[in-house]
mmCIF file of C-alpha atoms and ligand atoms in Angstrom:
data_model
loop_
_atom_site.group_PDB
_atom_site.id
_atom_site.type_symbol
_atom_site.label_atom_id
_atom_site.label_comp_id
_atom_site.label_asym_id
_atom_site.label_seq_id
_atom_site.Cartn_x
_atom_site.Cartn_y
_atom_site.Cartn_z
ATOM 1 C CA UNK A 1 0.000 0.000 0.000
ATOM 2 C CA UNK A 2 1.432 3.410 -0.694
ATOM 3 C CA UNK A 3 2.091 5.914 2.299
ATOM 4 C CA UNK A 4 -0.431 8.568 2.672
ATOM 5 C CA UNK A 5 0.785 12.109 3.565
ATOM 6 C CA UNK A 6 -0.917 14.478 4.870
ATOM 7 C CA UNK A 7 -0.943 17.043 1.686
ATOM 8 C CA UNK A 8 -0.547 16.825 -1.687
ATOM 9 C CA UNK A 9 0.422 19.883 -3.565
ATOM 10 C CA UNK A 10 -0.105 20.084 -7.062
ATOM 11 C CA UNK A 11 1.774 22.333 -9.196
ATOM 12 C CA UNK A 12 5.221 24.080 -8.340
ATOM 13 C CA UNK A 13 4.936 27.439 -9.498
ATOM 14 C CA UNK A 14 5.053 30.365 -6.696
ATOM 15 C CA UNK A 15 1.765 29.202 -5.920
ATOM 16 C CA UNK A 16 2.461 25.829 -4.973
ATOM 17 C CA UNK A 17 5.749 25.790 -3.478
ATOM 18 C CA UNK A 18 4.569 28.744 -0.893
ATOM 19 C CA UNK A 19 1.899 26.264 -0.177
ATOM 20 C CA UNK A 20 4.653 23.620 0.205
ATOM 21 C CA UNK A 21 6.825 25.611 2.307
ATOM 22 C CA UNK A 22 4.057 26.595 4.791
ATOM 23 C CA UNK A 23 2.382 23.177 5.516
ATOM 24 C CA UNK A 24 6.535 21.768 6.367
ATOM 25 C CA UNK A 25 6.756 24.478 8.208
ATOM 26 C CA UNK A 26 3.521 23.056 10.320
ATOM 27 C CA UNK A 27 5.038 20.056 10.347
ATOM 28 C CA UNK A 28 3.135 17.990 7.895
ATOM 29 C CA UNK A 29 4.303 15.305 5.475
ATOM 30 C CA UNK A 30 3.872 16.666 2.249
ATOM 31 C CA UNK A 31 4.392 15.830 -1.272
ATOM 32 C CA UNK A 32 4.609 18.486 -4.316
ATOM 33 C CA UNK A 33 4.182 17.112 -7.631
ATOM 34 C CA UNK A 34 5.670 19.932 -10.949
ATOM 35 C CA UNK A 35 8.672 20.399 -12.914
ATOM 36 C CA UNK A 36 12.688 21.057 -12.516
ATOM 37 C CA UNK A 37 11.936 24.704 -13.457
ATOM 38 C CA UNK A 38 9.316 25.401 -11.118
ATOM 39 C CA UNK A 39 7.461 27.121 -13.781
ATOM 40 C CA UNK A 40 8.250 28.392 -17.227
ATOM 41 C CA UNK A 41 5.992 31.102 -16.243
ATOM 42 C CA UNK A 42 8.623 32.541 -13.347
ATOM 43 C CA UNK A 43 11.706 30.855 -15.572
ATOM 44 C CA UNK A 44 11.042 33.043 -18.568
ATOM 45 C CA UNK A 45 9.880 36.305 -17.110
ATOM 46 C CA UNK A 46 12.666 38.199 -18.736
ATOM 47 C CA UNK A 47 12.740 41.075 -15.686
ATOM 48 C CA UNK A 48 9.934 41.693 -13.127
ATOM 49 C CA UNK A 49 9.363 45.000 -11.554
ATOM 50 C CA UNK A 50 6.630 44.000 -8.798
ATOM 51 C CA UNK A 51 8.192 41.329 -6.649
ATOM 52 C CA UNK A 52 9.006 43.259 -3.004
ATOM 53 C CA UNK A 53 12.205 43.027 -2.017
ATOM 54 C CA UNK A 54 13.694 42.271 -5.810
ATOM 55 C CA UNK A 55 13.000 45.057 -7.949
ATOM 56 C CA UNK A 56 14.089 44.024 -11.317
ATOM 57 C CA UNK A 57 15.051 41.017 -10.854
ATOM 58 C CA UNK A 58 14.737 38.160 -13.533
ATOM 59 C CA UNK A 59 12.495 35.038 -13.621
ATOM 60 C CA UNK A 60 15.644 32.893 -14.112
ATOM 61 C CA UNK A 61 17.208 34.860 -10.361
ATOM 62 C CA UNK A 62 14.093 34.355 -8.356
ATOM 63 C CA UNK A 63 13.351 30.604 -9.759
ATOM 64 C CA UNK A 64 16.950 30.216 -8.301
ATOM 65 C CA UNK A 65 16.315 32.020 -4.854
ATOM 66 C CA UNK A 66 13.276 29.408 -5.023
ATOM 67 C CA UNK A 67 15.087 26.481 -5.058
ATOM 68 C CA UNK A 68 17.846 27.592 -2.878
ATOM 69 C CA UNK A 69 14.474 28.060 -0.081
ATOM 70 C CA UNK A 70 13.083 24.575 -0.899
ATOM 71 C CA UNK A 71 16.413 22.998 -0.360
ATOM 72 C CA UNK A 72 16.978 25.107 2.584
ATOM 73 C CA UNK A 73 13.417 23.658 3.992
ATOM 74 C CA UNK A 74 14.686 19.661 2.893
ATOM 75 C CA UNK A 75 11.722 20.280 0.511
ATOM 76 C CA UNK A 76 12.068 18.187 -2.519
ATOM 77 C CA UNK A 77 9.867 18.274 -6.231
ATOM 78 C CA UNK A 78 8.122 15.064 -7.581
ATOM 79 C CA UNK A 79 8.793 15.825 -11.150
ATOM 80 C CA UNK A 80 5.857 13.920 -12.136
ATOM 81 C CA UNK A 81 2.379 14.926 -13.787
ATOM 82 C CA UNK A 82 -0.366 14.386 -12.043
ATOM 83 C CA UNK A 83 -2.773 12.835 -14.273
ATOM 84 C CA UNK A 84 -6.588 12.782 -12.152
ATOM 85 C CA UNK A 85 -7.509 12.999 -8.285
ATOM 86 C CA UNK A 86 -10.179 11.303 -6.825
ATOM 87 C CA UNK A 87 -12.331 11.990 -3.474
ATOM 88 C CA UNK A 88 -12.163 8.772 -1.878
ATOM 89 C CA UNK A 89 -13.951 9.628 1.392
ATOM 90 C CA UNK A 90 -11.601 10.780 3.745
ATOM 91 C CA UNK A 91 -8.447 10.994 1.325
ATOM 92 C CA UNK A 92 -7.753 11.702 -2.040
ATOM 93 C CA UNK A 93 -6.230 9.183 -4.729
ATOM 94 C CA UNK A 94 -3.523 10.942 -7.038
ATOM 95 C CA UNK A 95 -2.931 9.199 -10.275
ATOM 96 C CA UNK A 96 0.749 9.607 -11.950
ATOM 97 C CA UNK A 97 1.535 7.382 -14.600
ATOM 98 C CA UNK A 98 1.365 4.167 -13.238
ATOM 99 C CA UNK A 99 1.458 5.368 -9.691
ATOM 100 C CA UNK A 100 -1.025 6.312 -7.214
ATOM 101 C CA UNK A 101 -0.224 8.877 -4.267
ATOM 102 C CA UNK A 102 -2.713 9.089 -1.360
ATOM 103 C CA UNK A 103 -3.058 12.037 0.714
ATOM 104 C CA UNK A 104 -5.572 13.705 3.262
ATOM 105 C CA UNK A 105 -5.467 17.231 1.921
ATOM 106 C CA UNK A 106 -4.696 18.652 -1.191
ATOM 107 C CA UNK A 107 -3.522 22.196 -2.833
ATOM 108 C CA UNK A 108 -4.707 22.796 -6.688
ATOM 109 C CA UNK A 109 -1.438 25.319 -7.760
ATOM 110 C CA UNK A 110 -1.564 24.021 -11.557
ATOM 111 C CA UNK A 111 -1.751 27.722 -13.017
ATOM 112 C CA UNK A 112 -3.828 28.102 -16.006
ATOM 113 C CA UNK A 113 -3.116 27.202 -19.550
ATOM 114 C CA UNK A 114 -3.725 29.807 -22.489
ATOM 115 C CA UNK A 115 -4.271 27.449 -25.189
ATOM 116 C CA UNK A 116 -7.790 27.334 -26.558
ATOM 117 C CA UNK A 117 -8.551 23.259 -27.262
ATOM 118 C CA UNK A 118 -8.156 21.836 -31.061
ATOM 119 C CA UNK A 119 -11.059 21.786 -32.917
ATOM 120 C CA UNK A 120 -12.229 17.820 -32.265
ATOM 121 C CA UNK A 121 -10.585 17.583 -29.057
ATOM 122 C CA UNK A 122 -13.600 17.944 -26.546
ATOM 123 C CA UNK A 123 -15.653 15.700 -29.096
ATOM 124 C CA UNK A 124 -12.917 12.693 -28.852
ATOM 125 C CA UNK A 125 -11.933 13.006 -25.927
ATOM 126 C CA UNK A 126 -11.801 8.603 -23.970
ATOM 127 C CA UNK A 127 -12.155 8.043 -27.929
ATOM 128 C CA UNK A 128 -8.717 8.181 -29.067
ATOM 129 C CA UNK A 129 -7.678 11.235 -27.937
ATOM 130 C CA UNK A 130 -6.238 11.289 -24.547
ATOM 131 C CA UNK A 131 -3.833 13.516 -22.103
ATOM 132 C CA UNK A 132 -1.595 10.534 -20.388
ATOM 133 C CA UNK A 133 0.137 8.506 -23.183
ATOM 134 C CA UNK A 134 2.109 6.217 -20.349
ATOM 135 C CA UNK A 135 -1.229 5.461 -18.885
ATOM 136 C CA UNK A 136 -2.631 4.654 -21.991
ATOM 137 C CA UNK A 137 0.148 3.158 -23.983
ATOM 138 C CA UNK A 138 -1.020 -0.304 -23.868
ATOM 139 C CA UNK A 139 -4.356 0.343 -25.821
ATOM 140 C CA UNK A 140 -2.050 1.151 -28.692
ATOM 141 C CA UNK A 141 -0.329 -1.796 -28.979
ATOM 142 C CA UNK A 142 1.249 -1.934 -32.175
ATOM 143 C CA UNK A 143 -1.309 0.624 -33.500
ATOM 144 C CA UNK A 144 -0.235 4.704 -35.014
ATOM 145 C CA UNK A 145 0.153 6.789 -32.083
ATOM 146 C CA UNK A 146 0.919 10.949 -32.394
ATOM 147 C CA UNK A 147 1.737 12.727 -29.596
ATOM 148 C CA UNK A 148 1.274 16.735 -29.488
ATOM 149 C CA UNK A 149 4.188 17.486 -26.681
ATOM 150 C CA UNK A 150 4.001 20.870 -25.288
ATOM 151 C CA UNK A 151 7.352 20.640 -22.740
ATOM 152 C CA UNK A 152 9.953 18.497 -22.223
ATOM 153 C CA UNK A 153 8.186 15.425 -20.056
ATOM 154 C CA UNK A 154 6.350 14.842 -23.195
ATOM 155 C CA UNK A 155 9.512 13.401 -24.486
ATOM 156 C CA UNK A 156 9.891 10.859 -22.341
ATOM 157 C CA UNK A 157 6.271 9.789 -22.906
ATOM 158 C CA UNK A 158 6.546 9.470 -26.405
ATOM 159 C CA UNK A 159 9.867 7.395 -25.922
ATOM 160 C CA UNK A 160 7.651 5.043 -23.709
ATOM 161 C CA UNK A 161 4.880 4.784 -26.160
ATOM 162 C CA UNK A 162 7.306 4.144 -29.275
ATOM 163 C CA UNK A 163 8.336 0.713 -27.573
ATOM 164 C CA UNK A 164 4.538 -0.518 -27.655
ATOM 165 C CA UNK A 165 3.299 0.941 -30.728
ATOM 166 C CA UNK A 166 3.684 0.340 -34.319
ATOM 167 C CA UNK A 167 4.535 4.266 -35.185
ATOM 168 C CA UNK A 168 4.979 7.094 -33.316
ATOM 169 C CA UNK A 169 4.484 10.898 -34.512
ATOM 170 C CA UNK A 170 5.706 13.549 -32.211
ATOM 171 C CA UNK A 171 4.286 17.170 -32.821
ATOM 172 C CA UNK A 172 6.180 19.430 -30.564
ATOM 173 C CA UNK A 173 5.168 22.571 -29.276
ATOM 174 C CA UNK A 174 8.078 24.098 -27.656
ATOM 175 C CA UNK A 175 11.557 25.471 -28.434
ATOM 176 C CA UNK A 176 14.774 23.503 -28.029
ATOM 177 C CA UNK A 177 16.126 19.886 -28.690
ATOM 178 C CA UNK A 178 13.825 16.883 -28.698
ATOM 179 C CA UNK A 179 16.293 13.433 -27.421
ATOM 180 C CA UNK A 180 13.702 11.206 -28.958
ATOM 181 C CA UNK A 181 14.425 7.093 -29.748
ATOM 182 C CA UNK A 182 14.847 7.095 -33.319
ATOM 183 C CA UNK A 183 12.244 4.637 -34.275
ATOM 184 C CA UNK A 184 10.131 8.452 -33.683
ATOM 185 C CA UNK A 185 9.022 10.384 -36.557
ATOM 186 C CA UNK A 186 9.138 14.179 -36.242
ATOM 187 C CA UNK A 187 6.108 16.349 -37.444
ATOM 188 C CA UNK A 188 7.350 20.616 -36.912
ATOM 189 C CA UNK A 189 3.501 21.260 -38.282
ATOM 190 C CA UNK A 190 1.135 23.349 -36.016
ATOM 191 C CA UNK A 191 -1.907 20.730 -35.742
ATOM 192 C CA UNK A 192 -5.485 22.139 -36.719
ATOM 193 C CA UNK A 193 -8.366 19.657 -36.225
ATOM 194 C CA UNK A 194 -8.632 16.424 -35.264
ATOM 195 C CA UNK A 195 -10.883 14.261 -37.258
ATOM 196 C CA UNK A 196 -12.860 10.707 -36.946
ATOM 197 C CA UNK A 197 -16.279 9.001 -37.152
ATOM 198 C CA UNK A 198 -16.814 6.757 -33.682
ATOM 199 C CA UNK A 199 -12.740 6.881 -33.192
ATOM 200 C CA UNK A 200 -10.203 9.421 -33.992
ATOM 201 C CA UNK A 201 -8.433 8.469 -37.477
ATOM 202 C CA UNK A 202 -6.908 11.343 -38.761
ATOM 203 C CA UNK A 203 -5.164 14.941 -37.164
ATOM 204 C CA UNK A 204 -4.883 17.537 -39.510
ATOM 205 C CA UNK A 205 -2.135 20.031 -39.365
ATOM 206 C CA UNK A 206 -1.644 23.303 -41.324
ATOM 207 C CA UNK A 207 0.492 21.779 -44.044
ATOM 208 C CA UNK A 208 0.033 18.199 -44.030
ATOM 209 C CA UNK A 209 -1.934 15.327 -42.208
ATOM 210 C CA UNK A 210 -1.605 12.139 -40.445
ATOM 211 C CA UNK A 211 -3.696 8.927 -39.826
ATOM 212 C CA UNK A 212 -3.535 7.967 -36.250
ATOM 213 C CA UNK A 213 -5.307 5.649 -33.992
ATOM 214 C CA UNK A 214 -4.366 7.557 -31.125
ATOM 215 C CA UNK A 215 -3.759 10.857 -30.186
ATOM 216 C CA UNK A 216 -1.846 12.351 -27.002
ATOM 217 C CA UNK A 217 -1.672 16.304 -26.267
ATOM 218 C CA UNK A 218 0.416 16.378 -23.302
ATOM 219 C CA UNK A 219 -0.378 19.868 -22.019
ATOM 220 C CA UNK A 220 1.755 21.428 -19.191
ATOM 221 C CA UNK A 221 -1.954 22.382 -17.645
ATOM 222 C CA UNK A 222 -4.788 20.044 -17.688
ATOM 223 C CA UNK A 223 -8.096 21.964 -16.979
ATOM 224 C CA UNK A 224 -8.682 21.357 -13.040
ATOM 225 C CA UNK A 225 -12.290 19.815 -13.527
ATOM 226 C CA UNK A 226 -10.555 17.037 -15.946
ATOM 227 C CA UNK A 227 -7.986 17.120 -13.260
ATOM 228 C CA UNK A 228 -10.234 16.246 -10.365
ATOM 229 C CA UNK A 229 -13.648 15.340 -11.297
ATOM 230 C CA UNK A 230 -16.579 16.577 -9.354
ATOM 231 C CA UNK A 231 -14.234 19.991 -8.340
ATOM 232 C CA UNK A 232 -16.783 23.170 -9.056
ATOM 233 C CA UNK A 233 -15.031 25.248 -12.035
ATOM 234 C CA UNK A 234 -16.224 28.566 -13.130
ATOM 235 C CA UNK A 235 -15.211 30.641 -16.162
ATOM 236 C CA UNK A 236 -12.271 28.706 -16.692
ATOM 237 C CA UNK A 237 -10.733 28.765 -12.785
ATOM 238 C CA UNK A 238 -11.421 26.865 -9.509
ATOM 239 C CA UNK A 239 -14.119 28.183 -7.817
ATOM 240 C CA UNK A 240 -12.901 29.100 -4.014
ATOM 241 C CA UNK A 241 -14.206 30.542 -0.763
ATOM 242 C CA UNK A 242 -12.099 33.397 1.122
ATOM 243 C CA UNK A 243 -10.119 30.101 3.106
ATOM 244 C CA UNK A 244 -9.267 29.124 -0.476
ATOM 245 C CA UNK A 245 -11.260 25.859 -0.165
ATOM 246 C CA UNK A 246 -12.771 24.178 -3.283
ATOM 247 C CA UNK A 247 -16.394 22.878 -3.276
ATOM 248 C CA UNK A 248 -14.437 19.424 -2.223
ATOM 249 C CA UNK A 249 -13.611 18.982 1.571
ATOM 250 C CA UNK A 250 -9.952 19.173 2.545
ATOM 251 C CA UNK A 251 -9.028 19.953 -1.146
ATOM 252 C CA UNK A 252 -7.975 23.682 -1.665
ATOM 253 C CA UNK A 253 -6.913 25.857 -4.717
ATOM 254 C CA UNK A 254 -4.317 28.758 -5.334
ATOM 255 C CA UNK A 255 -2.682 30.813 -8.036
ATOM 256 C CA UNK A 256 -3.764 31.493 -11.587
ATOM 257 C CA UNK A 257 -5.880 28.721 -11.474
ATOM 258 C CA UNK A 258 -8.940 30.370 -8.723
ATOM 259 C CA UNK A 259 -8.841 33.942 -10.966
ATOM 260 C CA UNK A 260 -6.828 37.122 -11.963
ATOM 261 C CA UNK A 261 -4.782 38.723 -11.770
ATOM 262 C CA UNK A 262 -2.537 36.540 -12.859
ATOM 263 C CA UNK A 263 0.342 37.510 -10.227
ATOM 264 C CA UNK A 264 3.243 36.143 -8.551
ATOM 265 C CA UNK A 265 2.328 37.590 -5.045
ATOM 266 C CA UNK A 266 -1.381 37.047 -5.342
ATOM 267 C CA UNK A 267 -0.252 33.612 -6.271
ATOM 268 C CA UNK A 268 1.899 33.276 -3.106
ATOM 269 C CA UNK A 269 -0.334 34.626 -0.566
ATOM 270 C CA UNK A 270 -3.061 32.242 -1.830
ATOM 271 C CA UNK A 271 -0.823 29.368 -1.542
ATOM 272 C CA UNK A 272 -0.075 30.217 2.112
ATOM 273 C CA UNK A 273 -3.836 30.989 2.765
ATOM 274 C CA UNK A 274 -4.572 27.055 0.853
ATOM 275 C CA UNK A 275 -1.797 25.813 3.017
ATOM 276 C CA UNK A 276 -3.114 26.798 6.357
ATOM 277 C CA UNK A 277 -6.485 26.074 6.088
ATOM 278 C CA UNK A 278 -5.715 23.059 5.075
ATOM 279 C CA UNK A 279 -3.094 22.260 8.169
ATOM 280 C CA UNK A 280 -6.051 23.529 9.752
ATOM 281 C CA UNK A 281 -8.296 20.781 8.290
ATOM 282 C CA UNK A 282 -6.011 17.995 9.248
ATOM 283 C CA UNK A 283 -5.827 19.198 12.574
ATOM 284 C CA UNK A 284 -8.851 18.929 13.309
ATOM 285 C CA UNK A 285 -9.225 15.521 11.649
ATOM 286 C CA UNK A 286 -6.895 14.516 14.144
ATOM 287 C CA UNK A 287 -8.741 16.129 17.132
ATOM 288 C CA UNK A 288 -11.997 14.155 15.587
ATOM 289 C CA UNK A 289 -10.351 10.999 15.841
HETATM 290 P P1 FAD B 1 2.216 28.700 -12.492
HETATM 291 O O1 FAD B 1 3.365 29.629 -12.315
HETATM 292 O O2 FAD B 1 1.603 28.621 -13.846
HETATM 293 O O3 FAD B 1 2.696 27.278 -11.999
HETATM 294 C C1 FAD B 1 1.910 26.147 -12.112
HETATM 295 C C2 FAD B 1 2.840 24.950 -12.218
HETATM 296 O O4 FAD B 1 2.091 23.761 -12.012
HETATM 297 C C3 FAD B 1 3.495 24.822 -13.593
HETATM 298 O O5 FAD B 1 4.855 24.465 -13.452
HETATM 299 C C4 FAD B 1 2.718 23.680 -14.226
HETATM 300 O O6 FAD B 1 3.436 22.999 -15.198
HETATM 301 C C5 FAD B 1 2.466 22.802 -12.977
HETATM 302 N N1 FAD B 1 1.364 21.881 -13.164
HETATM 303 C C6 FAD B 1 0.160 22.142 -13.735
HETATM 304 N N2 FAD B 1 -0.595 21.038 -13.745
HETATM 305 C C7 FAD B 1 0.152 20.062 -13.160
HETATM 306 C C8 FAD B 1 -0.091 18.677 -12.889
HETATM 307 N N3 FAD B 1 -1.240 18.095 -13.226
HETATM 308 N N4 FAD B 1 0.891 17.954 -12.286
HETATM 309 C C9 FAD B 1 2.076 18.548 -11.934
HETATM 310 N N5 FAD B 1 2.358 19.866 -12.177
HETATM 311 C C10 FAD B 1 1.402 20.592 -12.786
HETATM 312 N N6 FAD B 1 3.405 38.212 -12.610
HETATM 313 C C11 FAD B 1 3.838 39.242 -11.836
HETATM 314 O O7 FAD B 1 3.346 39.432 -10.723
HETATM 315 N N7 FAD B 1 4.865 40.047 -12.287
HETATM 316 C C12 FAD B 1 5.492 39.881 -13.471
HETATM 317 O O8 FAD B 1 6.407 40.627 -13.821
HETATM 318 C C13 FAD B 1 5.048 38.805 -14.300
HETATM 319 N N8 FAD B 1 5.668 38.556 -15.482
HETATM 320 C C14 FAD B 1 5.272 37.514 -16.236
HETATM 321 C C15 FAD B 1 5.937 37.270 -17.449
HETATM 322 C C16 FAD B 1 5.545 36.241 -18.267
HETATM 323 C C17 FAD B 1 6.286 35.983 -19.563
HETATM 324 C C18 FAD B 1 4.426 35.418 -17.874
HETATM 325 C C19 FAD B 1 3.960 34.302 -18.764
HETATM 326 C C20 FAD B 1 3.767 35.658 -16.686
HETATM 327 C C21 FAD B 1 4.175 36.693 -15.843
HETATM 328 N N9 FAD B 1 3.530 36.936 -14.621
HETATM 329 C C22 FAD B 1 3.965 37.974 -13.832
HETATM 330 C C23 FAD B 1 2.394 36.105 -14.148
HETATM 331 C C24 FAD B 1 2.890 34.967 -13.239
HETATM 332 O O9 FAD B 1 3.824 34.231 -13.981
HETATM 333 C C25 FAD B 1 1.767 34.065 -12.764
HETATM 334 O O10 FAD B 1 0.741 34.805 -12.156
HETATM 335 C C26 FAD B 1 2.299 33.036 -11.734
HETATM 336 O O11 FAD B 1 3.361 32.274 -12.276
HETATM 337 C C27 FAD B 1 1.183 32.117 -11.273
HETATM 338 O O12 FAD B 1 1.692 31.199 -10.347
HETATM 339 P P2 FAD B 1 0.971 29.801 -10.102
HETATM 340 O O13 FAD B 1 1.801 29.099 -9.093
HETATM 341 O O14 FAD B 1 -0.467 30.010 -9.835
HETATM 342 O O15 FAD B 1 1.006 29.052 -11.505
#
């Protein structure tokens, strides 16, 4: 059985890891799931004029100061994508990859994504058209798989997938090298519509096309109600009280992902507000017992 912490944080951008910070600082077990750049939305902020303390100071320079804190704190990142959550009752079931995490509580900090969906996503979506290709791999058994990677995890995925299926097609949607196994066939196309009758067959792109049985877009962001069904989503972000507590007991929200402005300190203070009200939920869990 895997351990169960206490909370789950999900997402590592300023949001989440002030979350993370304040709940070890409470002394609870936690686990924070994102990526080795925290967020390419600190990373690449060439110079940033509002953050107190750092007046000018460049994404690259505070994602650094970050991770000097975390390590600081013993605070390490699951680089890992967390794929769904489930209420269970009293704890919540994270899904990565193969995996499943348990924990009590849990912080939303995924951010929000910009990109509007393809045209024929929503329609085939659980009918060919999916947003975890490791989970999914083994339906495509020597089948045509393409795989729309947006950051550098995506790689990996479509490595994984490329030793089950017949063909792999990788679409990326980011700058910088792609360390792909070679049996992987390279599409730099910007993909349009995706197009089937009861199954996906075929995604079109703006200068070509390609038949597919499958079809992976492996999104930094996952939208949080496809993230953790049953959570109350409106306009787009998380819908919140004042504590920062989701319509879903013990599970709270931060960041870009409740509402504008899209800030780094708004961000942060909503992380610590998540973090506390939710040390304050397992406390008196505890004091229920
Ligand atoms: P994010 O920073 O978006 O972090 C969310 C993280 O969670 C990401 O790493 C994401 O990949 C990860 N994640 C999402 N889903 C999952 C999942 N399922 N599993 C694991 N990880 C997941 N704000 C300012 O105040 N001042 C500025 O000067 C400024 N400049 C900016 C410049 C640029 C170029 C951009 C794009 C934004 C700028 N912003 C600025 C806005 C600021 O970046 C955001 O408000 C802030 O990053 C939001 O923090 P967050 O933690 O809510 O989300």
């Amino acid at each position: 059985m895997s351990e169960r912490y206490d909370i789950a944080i999900v997402g590592s951008g300023p949001a989440g890891i002030t979350a993370a910070i304040n709940a070890k600082i409470r002394n609870k077990r936690i686990i924070i799931f994102g990526y080795e750049n925290l967020s390419n939305k600190l990373y690449l902020a060439p110079k940033i004029n509002n953050y107190v303390g750092f007046p000018g100071i460049s994404g690259k320079d505070l994602t650094e100061k970050f991770k000097d804190h975390l390590k600081e704190m013993d605070i390490e990142i699951t680089y890992e994508r967390v794929d769904s959550i489930y209420a269970m009752g009293d704890y919540y079931a994270l899904m990565v990859n193969d995996k499943t995490y348990e924990a009590t509580g849990i912080v939303l900090a995924t951010g929000v994504s910009f990109g509007k969906p393809f045209k024929g996503e929503s329609e085939f979506l659980g009918r060919g058209v999916g947003y975890c290709a490791t989970c999914d791999a083994p339906l495509y058994k020597n089948k045509v798989v393409t795989i729309i990677g947006y950051n550098k995890e995506s790689i990996e995925e479509a490595n994984y997938v490329s030793e089950l299926a017949a063909k792999v097609y990788y679409i990326p949607m980011f700058k910088g090298d792609v360390d792909l196994n070679s049996n992987i066939e390279v599409i730099n196309d910007k993909p349009v519509e995706i197009i089937g009758d009861s199954h996906v067959n075929k995604l079109v792109l703006k200068n070509s096309e390609v038949e597919t049985d499958g079809l992976f877009i492996l999104r930094d962001n996952i939208s949080p109600d496809q993230l953790v069904p049953g959570l109350l989503v409106e306009e787009g972000h998380i819908k919140v009280s004042r504590d920062m507590e989701t319509n879903l007991k013990g599970c709270y929200a931060a960041g870009d992902a409740v509402g504008k402005p899209y800030q780094y300190l708004k961000s942060m203070g909503e992380g610590q507000v998540a973090a506390l009200n939710a040390v304050s939920y397992l406390d008196k869990l505890s004091r229920e017992k």
